[in-house]
Every structure is written in C-alpha cells, then in structure tokens.
PDB file of C-alpha atoms and ligand atoms in Angstrom:
ATOM      1  CA  MET A   1      68.579 235.542  52.798  1.00 82.00           C
ATOM      2  CA  PHE A   2      65.905 237.349  54.310  1.00 86.00           C
ATOM      3  CA  ASN A   3      66.409 240.563  55.853  1.00 86.00           C
ATOM      4  CA  HIS A   4      70.244 240.336  53.625  1.00 89.00           C
ATOM      5  CA  TYR A   5      72.081 241.014  56.962  1.00 90.00           C
ATOM      6  CA  PHE A   6      75.918 240.607  57.036  1.00 91.00           C
ATOM      7  CA  PHE A   7      77.023 238.295  60.057  1.00 91.00           C
ATOM      8  CA  ARG A   8      81.273 239.523  60.149  1.00 90.00           C
ATOM      9  CA  GLY A   9      80.310 243.444  59.273  1.00 91.00           C
ATOM     10  CA  ALA A  10      81.579 245.680  57.000  1.00 93.00           C
ATOM     11  CA  ALA A  11      83.873 243.407  56.353  1.00 94.00           C
ATOM     12  CA  ALA A  12      82.306 240.654  54.787  1.00 94.00           C
ATOM     13  CA  CYS A  13      80.036 243.110  52.885  1.00 93.00           C
ATOM     14  CA  SER A  14      82.338 244.716  51.345  1.00 93.00           C
ATOM     15  CA  ALA A  15      83.728 240.510  50.303  1.00 94.00           C
ATOM     16  CA  TYR A  16      80.409 239.443  49.283  1.00 93.00           C
ATOM     17  CA  LYS A  17      80.380 243.508  47.029  1.00 92.00           C
ATOM     18  CA  LYS A  18      83.543 242.411  45.690  1.00 92.00           C
ATOM     19  CA  PHE A  19      82.794 238.624  44.295  1.00 92.00           C
ATOM     20  CA  LEU A  20      80.135 240.574  42.325  1.00 91.00           C
ATOM     21  CA  SER A  21      81.150 243.447  40.411  1.00 89.00           C
ATOM     22  CA  HIS A  22      83.929 240.121  39.527  1.00 88.00           C
ATOM     23  CA  THR A  23      81.442 237.823  37.861  1.00 90.00           C
ATOM     24  CA  THR A  24      80.046 236.903  34.393  1.00 89.00           C
ATOM     25  CA  ALA A  25      76.193 236.181  34.048  1.00 89.00           C
ATOM     26  CA  GLU A  26      77.759 232.616  32.785  1.00 90.00           C
ATOM     27  CA  GLU A  27      80.355 232.756  36.700  1.00 91.00           C
ATOM     28  CA  ILE A  28      77.756 232.980  38.993  1.00 93.00           C
ATOM     29  CA  ILE A  29      74.164 232.001  39.945  1.00 95.00           C
ATOM     30  CA  LEU A  30      72.132 232.719  43.394  1.00 96.00           C
ATOM     31  CA  VAL A  31      71.460 229.243  44.975  1.00 96.00           C
ATOM     32  CA  MET A  32      68.467 229.300  47.084  1.00 95.00           C
ATOM     33  CA  ASP A  33      67.080 227.200  49.306  1.00 93.00           C
ATOM     34  CA  PRO A  34      65.243 229.121  52.734  1.00 92.00           C
ATOM     35  CA  PRO A  35      63.048 227.639  55.619  1.00 90.00           C
ATOM     36  CA  PHE A  36      59.321 226.622  53.123  1.00 87.00           C
ATOM     37  CA  GLY A  37      58.111 228.923  55.538  1.00 86.00           C
ATOM     38  CA  GLY A  38      59.590 231.678  54.666  1.00 88.00           C
ATOM     39  CA  LEU A  39      57.726 234.725  53.187  1.00 92.00           C
ATOM     40  CA  VAL A  40      57.797 234.501  49.298  1.00 94.00           C
ATOM     41  CA  GLU A  41      57.455 238.415  49.222  1.00 94.00           C
ATOM     42  CA  VAL A  42      60.818 239.137  51.720  1.00 95.00           C
ATOM     43  CA  ILE A  43      62.316 235.869  49.821  1.00 96.00           C
ATOM     44  CA  ILE A  44      61.953 238.132  46.329  1.00 96.00           C
ATOM     45  CA  HIS A  45      62.929 241.527  48.517  1.00 96.00           C
ATOM     46  CA  THR A  46      66.541 240.086  49.255  1.00 95.00           C
ATOM     47  CA  ILE A  47      66.469 238.752  45.807  1.00 96.00           C
ATOM     48  CA  ARG A  48      65.861 241.825  43.962  1.00 96.00           C
ATOM     49  CA  ARG A  49      67.637 242.974  46.727  1.00 95.00           C
ATOM     50  CA  ILE A  50      71.487 241.146  45.449  1.00 95.00           C
ATOM     51  CA  MET A  51      70.187 241.614  41.904  1.00 94.00           C
ATOM     52  CA  ALA A  52      70.480 245.225  42.169  1.00 92.00           C
ATOM     53  CA  ASP A  53      73.692 245.339  43.894  1.00 92.00           C
ATOM     54  CA  TRP A  54      75.132 242.673  40.438  1.00 92.00           C
ATOM     55  CA  SER A  55      74.008 244.446  37.714  1.00 88.00           C
ATOM     56  CA  CYS A  56      74.917 247.920  39.223  1.00 83.00           C
ATOM     57  CA  ASP A  57      78.967 246.178  39.610  1.00 75.00           C
ATOM     58  CA  THR A  58      79.164 245.161  36.911  1.00 78.00           C
ATOM     59  CA  ASN A  59      76.609 246.407  34.098  1.00 74.00           C
ATOM     60  CA  ASP A  60      75.393 243.085  32.306  1.00 75.00           C
ATOM     61  CA  GLY A  61      72.263 243.860  30.870  1.00 81.00           C
ATOM     62  CA  ARG A  62      71.312 240.410  31.861  1.00 88.00           C
ATOM     63  CA  GLU A  63      69.132 239.270  35.817  1.00 93.00           C
ATOM     64  CA  LEU A  64      71.280 237.525  37.397  1.00 95.00           C
ATOM     65  CA  PRO A  65      70.368 233.995  37.111  1.00 96.00           C
ATOM     66  CA  VAL A  66      68.333 232.019  39.725  1.00 97.00           C
ATOM     67  CA  PHE A  67      67.803 229.352  41.500  1.00 97.00           C
ATOM     68  CA  TRP A  68      65.215 228.594  44.007  1.00 97.00           C
ATOM     69  CA  PHE A  69      63.672 225.320  45.825  1.00 96.00           C
ATOM     70  CA  PHE A  70      60.416 225.948  46.739  1.00 95.00           C
ATOM     71  CA  PRO A  71      57.093 224.002  47.074  1.00 93.00           C
ATOM     72  CA  TYR A  72      54.503 223.668  44.074  1.00 93.00           C
ATOM     73  CA  PHE A  73      51.962 225.252  45.644  1.00 92.00           C
ATOM     74  CA  LEU A  74      53.123 228.475  46.251  1.00 94.00           C
ATOM     75  CA  GLU A  75      54.442 229.272  42.425  1.00 95.00           C
ATOM     76  CA  HIS A  76      51.861 231.736  42.405  1.00 94.00           C
ATOM     77  CA  TRP A  77      52.858 233.874  44.410  1.00 94.00           C
ATOM     78  CA  ILE A  78      56.929 233.502  43.128  1.00 96.00           C
ATOM     79  CA  VAL A  79      55.828 234.681  39.809  1.00 96.00           C
ATOM     80  CA  LYS A  80      53.668 237.206  40.443  1.00 95.00           C
ATOM     81  CA  GLY A  81      56.507 239.098  42.448  1.00 95.00           C
ATOM     82  CA  LEU A  82      59.247 237.729  40.448  1.00 96.00           C
ATOM     83  CA  PRO A  83      57.407 236.807  36.915  1.00 97.00           C
ATOM     84  CA  SER A  84      60.936 236.161  34.761  1.00 96.00           C
ATOM     85  CA  LEU A  85      61.177 233.257  37.051  1.00 97.00           C
ATOM     86  CA  ARG A  86      59.407 229.334  35.714  1.00 96.00           C
ATOM     87  CA  MET A  87      58.481 226.816  37.678  1.00 97.00           C
ATOM     88  CA  LEU A  88      60.411 223.451  36.316  1.00 97.00           C
ATOM     89  CA  HIS A  89      58.520 220.259  36.748  1.00 96.00           C
ATOM     90  CA  TYR A  90      61.644 218.937  38.123  1.00 95.00           C
ATOM     91  CA  LYS A  91      61.079 216.594  41.972  1.00 93.00           C
ATOM     92  CA  VAL A  92      63.446 217.769  44.128  1.00 92.00           C
ATOM     93  CA  ASP A  93      64.284 214.646  46.737  1.00 86.00           C
ATOM     94  CA  TYR A  94      65.508 214.566  50.846  1.00 82.00           C
ATOM     95  CA  ASP A  95      67.240 212.444  51.566  1.00 76.00           C
ATOM     96  CA  ASN A  96      67.366 213.216  54.601  1.00 71.00           C
ATOM     97  CA  HIS A  97      63.205 213.996  55.202  1.00 68.00           C
ATOM     98  CA  VAL A  98      60.657 212.483  55.888  1.00 62.00           C
ATOM     99  CA  LEU A  99      58.435 213.440  53.200  1.00 63.00           C
ATOM    100  CA  TYR A 100      60.242 215.195  49.603  1.00 64.00           C
ATOM    101  CA  HIS A 101      61.592 211.866  48.412  1.00 63.00           C
ATOM    102  CA  LYS A 102      59.794 209.111  45.975  1.00 64.00           C
ATOM    103  CA  GLY A 103      58.802 205.768  47.525  1.00 63.00           C
ATOM    104  CA  SER A 104      56.748 204.325  49.638  1.00 61.00           C
ATOM    105  CA  ARG A 105      57.274 206.962  53.294  1.00 60.00           C
ATOM    106  CA  GLY A 106      57.619 209.663  50.653  1.00 59.00           C
ATOM    107  CA  ALA A 107      54.063 212.065  50.478  1.00 67.00           C
ATOM    108  CA  LYS A 108      51.920 210.175  48.831  1.00 73.00           C
ATOM    109  CA  HIS A 109      52.441 212.105  44.778  1.00 78.00           C
ATOM    110  CA  GLY A 110      56.771 212.599  45.621  1.00 83.00           C
ATOM    111  CA  SER A 111      58.577 215.191  46.269  1.00 88.00           C
ATOM    112  CA  PRO A 112      56.464 218.861  46.225  1.00 90.00           C
ATOM    113  CA  VAL A 113      59.612 220.684  46.513  1.00 93.00           C
ATOM    114  CA  ARG A 114      60.278 222.203  42.625  1.00 96.00           C
ATOM    115  CA  LEU A 115      63.276 223.836  41.200  1.00 97.00           C
ATOM    116  CA  PHE A 116      62.735 228.345  40.174  1.00 98.00           C
ATOM    117  CA  THR A 117      65.062 229.800  37.731  1.00 97.00           C
ATOM    118  CA  ASN A 118      65.126 232.709  35.475  1.00 97.00           C
ATOM    119  CA  LEU A 119      67.175 230.912  33.197  1.00 96.00           C
ATOM    120  CA  PRO A 120      65.150 229.397  29.978  1.00 95.00           C
ATOM    121  CA  PRO A 121      63.784 225.897  31.087  1.00 94.00           C
ATOM    122  CA  VAL A 122      65.409 224.638  27.549  1.00 94.00           C
ATOM    123  CA  SER A 123      68.481 224.995  29.520  1.00 94.00           C
ATOM    124  CA  ILE A 124      67.458 222.262  31.442  1.00 94.00           C
ATOM    125  CA  LYS A 125      68.296 219.163  31.072  1.00 95.00           C
ATOM    126  CA  LEU A 126      65.948 216.244  33.281  1.00 95.00           C
ATOM    127  CA  PRO A 127      66.731 213.496  33.168  1.00 94.00           C
ATOM    128  CA  GLN A 128      65.654 210.555  31.112  1.00 95.00           C
ATOM    129  CA  GLU A 129      66.059 207.665  34.089  1.00 94.00           C
ATOM    130  CA  GLU A 130      64.187 209.920  36.130  1.00 92.00           C
ATOM    131  CA  GLY A 131      61.299 210.283  34.149  1.00 93.00           C
ATOM    132  CA  TYR A 132      61.463 213.037  31.875  1.00 96.00           C
ATOM    133  CA  ARG A 133      60.478 214.257  27.889  1.00 96.00           C
ATOM    134  CA  PHE A 134      61.044 217.366  26.073  1.00 96.00           C
ATOM    135  CA  CYS A 135      58.027 218.611  25.155  1.00 96.00           C
ATOM    136  CA  ALA A 136      59.024 219.910  21.665  1.00 96.00           C
ATOM    137  CA  LYS A 137      55.200 222.531  22.366  1.00 96.00           C
ATOM    138  CA  CYS A 138      56.309 223.634  26.116  1.00 95.00           C
ATOM    139  CA  GLN A 139      59.965 224.187  25.075  1.00 95.00           C
ATOM    140  CA  CYS A 140      61.609 222.067  28.684  1.00 95.00           C
ATOM    141  CA  TYR A 141      61.135 218.920  30.397  1.00 96.00           C
ATOM    142  CA  VAL A 142      58.136 217.146  31.371  1.00 96.00           C
ATOM    143  CA  PRO A 143      57.360 214.095  33.977  1.00 95.00           C
ATOM    144  CA  SER A 144      57.105 211.073  30.274  1.00 94.00           C
ATOM    145  CA  ASP A 145      53.944 210.237  31.309  1.00 91.00           C
ATOM    146  CA  ILE A 146      51.637 213.139  31.501  1.00 93.00           C
ATOM    147  CA  ASP A 147      50.066 214.928  27.959  1.00 95.00           C
ATOM    148  CA  HIS A 148      50.637 217.854  26.840  1.00 97.00           C
ATOM    149  CA  CYS A 149      47.045 220.270  27.024  1.00 97.00           C
ATOM    150  CA  ASN A 150      45.973 221.304  24.353  1.00 97.00           C
ATOM    151  CA  LYS A 151      42.957 223.203  24.650  1.00 97.00           C
ATOM    152  CA  CYS A 152      45.957 224.884  27.654  1.00 97.00           C
ATOM    153  CA  ASP A 153      48.145 225.003  25.280  1.00 96.00           C
ATOM    154  CA  ALA A 154      51.094 223.284  28.907  1.00 96.00           C
ATOM    155  CA  CYS A 155      51.704 220.662  30.465  1.00 96.00           C
ATOM    156  CA  THR A 156      49.862 221.876  33.086  1.00 96.00           C
ATOM    157  CA  SER A 157      50.599 219.314  35.701  1.00 94.00           C
ATOM    158  CA  LYS A 158      51.902 220.723  39.106  1.00 93.00           C
ATOM    159  CA  ASP A 159      51.835 218.205  41.377  1.00 90.00           C
ATOM    160  CA  GLY A 160      53.619 215.195  38.772  1.00 90.00           C
ATOM    161  CA  ARG A 161      49.862 213.230  37.679  1.00 92.00           C
ATOM    162  CA  GLN A 162      47.992 213.480  35.472  1.00 94.00           C
ATOM    163  CA  TYR A 163      45.627 216.984  34.985  1.00 95.00           C
ATOM    164  CA  ARG A 164      42.648 216.738  33.298  1.00 96.00           C
ATOM    165  CA  HIS A 165      41.353 219.276  31.154  1.00 97.00           C
ATOM    166  CA  CYS A 166      38.185 221.060  32.343  1.00 97.00           C
ATOM    167  CA  ASP A 167      35.990 222.951  29.446  1.00 96.00           C
ATOM    168  CA  LYS A 168      34.164 224.772  31.947  1.00 96.00           C
ATOM    169  CA  CYS A 169      36.781 226.486  34.069  1.00 95.00           C
ATOM    170  CA  GLN A 170      38.684 226.424  30.927  1.00 96.00           C
ATOM    171  CA  ARG A 171      41.796 224.905  32.441  1.00 96.00           C
ATOM    172  CA  CYS A 172      43.181 221.849  33.612  1.00 96.00           C
ATOM    173  CA  VAL A 173      42.178 220.053  36.716  1.00 95.00           C
ATOM    174  CA  LYS A 174      43.770 218.159  39.955  1.00 93.00           C
ATOM    175  CA  PRO A 175      42.606 215.066  38.655  1.00 93.00           C
ATOM    176  CA  SER A 176      41.173 213.998  41.914  1.00 91.00           C
ATOM    177  CA  HIS A 177      38.888 217.268  41.452  1.00 93.00           C
ATOM    178  CA  VAL A 178      35.363 216.995  40.164  1.00 93.00           C
ATOM    179  CA  HIS A 179      33.136 219.999  37.983  1.00 94.00           C
ATOM    180  CA  CYS A 180      30.840 221.599  41.020  1.00 92.00           C
ATOM    181  CA  ASP A 181      27.395 222.422  39.621  1.00 90.00           C
ATOM    182  CA  LYS A 182      26.983 225.331  42.400  1.00 87.00           C
ATOM    183  CA  CYS A 183      30.603 227.519  42.526  1.00 87.00           C
ATOM    184  CA  ASN A 184      31.492 226.754  39.054  1.00 89.00           C
ATOM    185  CA  GLN A 185      34.471 225.680  39.781  1.00 90.00           C
ATOM    186  CA  CYS A 186      36.325 222.262  40.325  1.00 93.00           C
ATOM    187  CA  HIS A 187      37.121 220.515  43.586  1.00 91.00           C
ATOM    188  CA  LEU A 188      37.200 217.718  45.728  1.00 89.00           C
ATOM    189  CA  VAL A 189      34.236 215.579  45.747  1.00 86.00           C
ATOM    190  CA  ASP A 190      34.254 215.857  48.908  1.00 84.00           C
ATOM    191  CA  TYR A 191      34.651 219.516  49.744  1.00 82.00           C
ATOM    192  CA  LYS A 192      32.069 221.325  51.030  1.00 79.00           C
ATOM    193  CA  CYS A 193      31.147 224.536  49.242  1.00 77.00           C
ATOM    194  CA  SER A 194      29.228 226.473  51.003  1.00 66.00           C
ATOM    195  CA  ASP A 195      26.808 229.286  49.612  1.00 56.00           C
ATOM    196  CA  GLY A 196      28.273 228.461  46.457  1.00 55.00           C
ATOM    197  CA  LYS A 197      31.666 230.307  48.036  1.00 58.00           C
ATOM    198  CA  VAL A 198      35.429 228.917  48.104  1.00 56.00           C
ATOM    199  CA  THR A 199      37.469 230.769  50.512  1.00 65.00           C
ATOM    200  CA  GLY A 200      40.500 228.359  49.948  1.00 72.00           C
ATOM    201  CA  CYS A 201      43.176 226.406  51.941  1.00 75.00           C
ATOM    202  CA  HIS A 202      45.185 228.920  54.728  1.00 72.00           C
ATOM    203  CA  VAL A 203      47.985 225.643  54.200  1.00 73.00           C
ATOM    204  CA  CYS A 204      48.801 226.389  50.111  1.00 73.00           C
ATOM    205  CA  GLY A 205      46.719 229.468  48.785  1.00 69.00           C
ATOM    206  CA  ASP A 206      44.312 227.087  46.504  1.00 72.00           C
ATOM    207  CA  LEU A 207      40.625 228.214  45.981  1.00 68.00           C
ATOM    208  CA  ASP A 208      40.018 224.905  45.696  1.00 64.00           C
ATOM    209  CA  HIS A 209      40.442 223.118  49.123  1.00 66.00           C
ATOM    210  CA  LYS A 210      39.784 223.479  52.670  1.00 68.00           C
ATOM    211  CA  ARG A 211      42.850 223.373  55.345  1.00 72.00           C
ATOM    212  CA  ARG A 212      41.434 219.906  56.234  1.00 69.00           C
ATOM    213  CA  ASP A 213      41.822 218.885  52.679  1.00 66.00           C
ATOM    214  CA  CYS A 214      45.003 220.163  52.042  1.00 70.00           C
ATOM    215  CA  PRO A 215      47.537 217.410  50.765  1.00 64.00           C
ATOM    216  CA  ASN A 216      50.496 219.623  51.713  1.00 66.00           C
ATOM    217  CA  ARG A 217      49.246 220.547  55.475  1.00 64.00           C
ATOM    218  CA  ASN A 218      51.744 218.637  57.495  1.00 61.00           C
ATOM    219  CA  MET A 219      54.255 220.794  55.422  1.00 56.00           C
ATOM    220  CA  LYS A 220      54.179 223.742  58.429  1.00 47.00           C
ATOM    221  CA  LYS A 221      54.721 220.546  61.269  1.00 43.00           C
ATOM    222  CA  THR A 222      57.711 218.735  59.743  1.00 42.00           C
ATOM    223  CA  LYS A 223      60.906 220.220  60.258  1.00 41.00           C
ATOM    224  CA  ARG A 224      63.142 221.169  57.393  1.00 42.00           C
ATOM    225  CA  PRO A 225      65.855 219.041  55.663  1.00 42.00           C
ATOM    226  CA  ILE A 226      69.188 219.776  56.411  1.00 40.00           C
ATOM    227  CA  CYS A 227      71.508 218.301  53.094  1.00 39.00           C
ATOM    228  CA  LYS A 228      69.762 217.306  49.349  1.00 40.00           C
ATOM    229  CA  ARG A 229      71.548 214.939  48.028  1.00 36.00           C
ATOM    230  CA  THR A 230      70.808 215.591  43.721  1.00 38.00           C
ATOM    231  CA  ALA A 231      72.867 218.742  42.611  1.00 35.00           C
ATOM    232  CA  VAL A 232      72.466 220.580  39.222  1.00 37.00           C
ATOM    233  CA  GLU A 233      75.812 221.272  38.103  1.00 34.00           C
ATOM    234  CA  ILE A 234      76.299 223.564  35.312  1.00 35.00           C
ATOM    235  CA  SER A 235      78.294 223.279  32.183  1.00 34.00           C
ATOM    236  CA  ASP A 236      80.525 226.070  30.285  1.00 35.00           C
ATOM    237  CA  GLY A 237      79.760 229.037  27.936  1.00 34.00           C
ATOM    238  CA  ASP A 238      76.355 230.223  26.421  1.00 34.00           C
ATOM    239  CA  ILE A 239      73.057 229.029  27.057  1.00 33.00           C
ATOM    240  CA  THR A 240      71.789 226.622  24.468  1.00 33.00           C
ATOM    241  CA  GLU A 241      70.134 223.673  23.847  1.00 33.00           C
ATOM    242  CA  ASP A 242      73.058 222.556  22.420  1.00 35.00           C
ATOM    243  CA  SER A 243      75.292 222.776  25.612  1.00 35.00           C
ATOM    244  CA  SER A 244      72.725 222.507  27.992  1.00 38.00           C
ATOM    245  CA  LEU A 245      72.575 222.361  31.424  1.00 41.00           C
ATOM    246  CA  ASP A 246      72.933 218.370  31.994  1.00 41.00           C
ATOM    247  CA  VAL A 247      71.444 217.049  35.833  1.00 40.00           C
ATOM    248  CA  ASN A 248      73.866 213.704  34.516  1.00 38.00           C
ATOM    249  CA  SER A 249      76.414 215.978  33.013  1.00 37.00           C
ATOM    250  CA  GLY A 250      80.725 215.102  33.093  1.00 34.00           C
ATOM    251  CA  ARG A 251      81.178 218.558  32.264  1.00 34.00           C
ATOM    252  CA  GLN A 252      81.073 221.043  34.769  1.00 31.00           C
ATOM    253  CA  ARG A 253      82.121 224.081  36.482  1.00 32.00           C
ATOM    254  CA  LYS A 254      79.412 224.371  39.229  1.00 34.00           C
ATOM    255  CA  LYS A 255      77.828 221.786  41.247  1.00 34.00           C
ATOM    256  CA  LEU A 256      75.997 223.225  43.340  1.00 36.00           C
ATOM    257  CA  LYS A 257      74.582 221.837  46.212  1.00 38.00           C
ATOM    258  CA  LYS A 258      72.603 222.204  49.159  1.00 40.00           C
ATOM    259  CA  CYS A 259      73.475 222.041  51.982  1.00 37.00           C
ATOM    260  CA  HIS A 260      72.682 224.122  55.165  1.00 39.00           C
TER     261      HIS A 260
HETATM  262 ZN1   ZN B 301      53.769 220.841  26.811  1.00 95.48          ZN
HETATM  263 ZN1   ZN B 302      43.981 221.828  30.330  1.00 95.48          ZN
HETATM  264 ZN1   ZN B 303      31.406 223.885  44.733  1.00 95.48          ZN
HETATM  265 ZN1   ZN B 304      36.355 222.782  36.635  1.00 95.48          ZN
HETATM  266 ZN1   ZN B 305      46.658 223.300  50.744  1.00 95.48          ZN
END
C-alpha cells in the first residue's frame, strides 16, 4: 500500500493491470484502511498511481472512486493532497478496538475515524437509526443533533459535537474552545499561549492545542484494529439521489468489508 509493491512479482502485477483494464467506474472502488500512523503523502502517492493506471487502461474520463478510512483530524492534509476527496460525517466503529467505538469504554466523542471519498457525498446515505439526517444546504448526511452554521454555510462539526461560531475567528470552533485575545484565536481555556504564538499539536496538527492537551494523544500508542464490522454497501447503477449508496440497502452489488 505504501510503496505499490507486488509480493508475487510480475504475475501479480499483470493480474492487477488486467483487473483494472476491465472495470468501469461503476464496478470498481479503491478501499483503503491504512494504519493511522501512515504518512498521508505516501498514501496519496499510491492512490494517484492506481488512479493513473486505471484511467490509462480504461480511458474512463472519471476519477477512480476511492474509500479511505482515516481519522478526521487529518482531513486538512488529505484534502490538500487529493482535493477531490470529501470527508463524510459517518463515525466508523470497530468492534475489536479499545478506542474506536461508541459506548462507555470507547473514545470520549466516539470513534475519530471517518470515510474520505471522491463519490458525491449525497450518494452515500447514512442511517437515520444511527443518528444521521440529510442536510439540504450541505447536500450530505450529518449527525442529526448538529445544526448547520449559516455563517460558514456548512455543518462544521468534525468530531460529532455541535461546534460554536466565533465571529472573531470567522469560523466554527469546538465547544470547549474560547476566544483568546492574546493570540487572536480560539483554544482550550487552560491552554498556555506563550508570546501570543501558537505552535500547534505534534500529534494531530491542530493549531489550537498542544500535544499534552490533544484529545487524540493515545492514537499512536494503540494498535490498529484487525477487522471492522461495519460494511458499506453500494447499490447498482449510476449514483443519483434516488439510487444512492445505502448503508442498509438490500440492493447490493458489492459489499466492502474491511479485513486485514
Ligand atoms: Zn449543513
Ligand atoms: Zn460557523
Ligand atoms: Zn491564546
Ligand atoms: Zn475565536
Ligand atoms: Zn492534537
């Protein structure tokens, strides 16, 4: 995944090429669930390479569809590297992981893992019974208990909580953050900003807290999950609002399960 290496040599490589050359955008999707410590730039390099192989083999004008499971706080780097990707609000739970699931023993705000995709977000229907609703302004599914921010014109929550709009920062911020006039941005109340400079967090890259305050500081200490229960299913045909991907749909052509 990181170096596009084929363990079974030329035969495996030609099987890969043959598979790519016979698939249309409706029949293929690149699913990646890499270790969360993996470098975003390297993974993007591999995705771009597979995208190039596919479009060169098929002459399909569209981009190879991608599903990439990764933590929400790396969104900035993912979208910067592959601007066609959008982060969905769906919290991806893992049955066999100590942190990435909901419930009393899971992470404080539920799993930080999200799905990044270049398919239209409107086409991926998130289940109402798991607490999602459709936001017509964003044209995507969002947690039902968060409001659309009219100033940002988006459902701005990243971690699943309702964010608060700060007029001074001109963006929505986490509910636990307050505006600091010293460094002219919002951060945690007990964050010690020195000389008005914020150097940011070494764990998740956020500028509004330091490593010791990082809600995700345990990420690198934990082992990655082995297998995920949640399956995302794709319905037949062109993706429109009517024939959308439905996590609960009975009409499935492909069932994508994460297993390593
Ligand atoms: Zn919205
Ligand atoms: Zn806002
Ligand atoms: Zn400050
Ligand atoms: Zn602010
Ligand atoms: Zn952090």
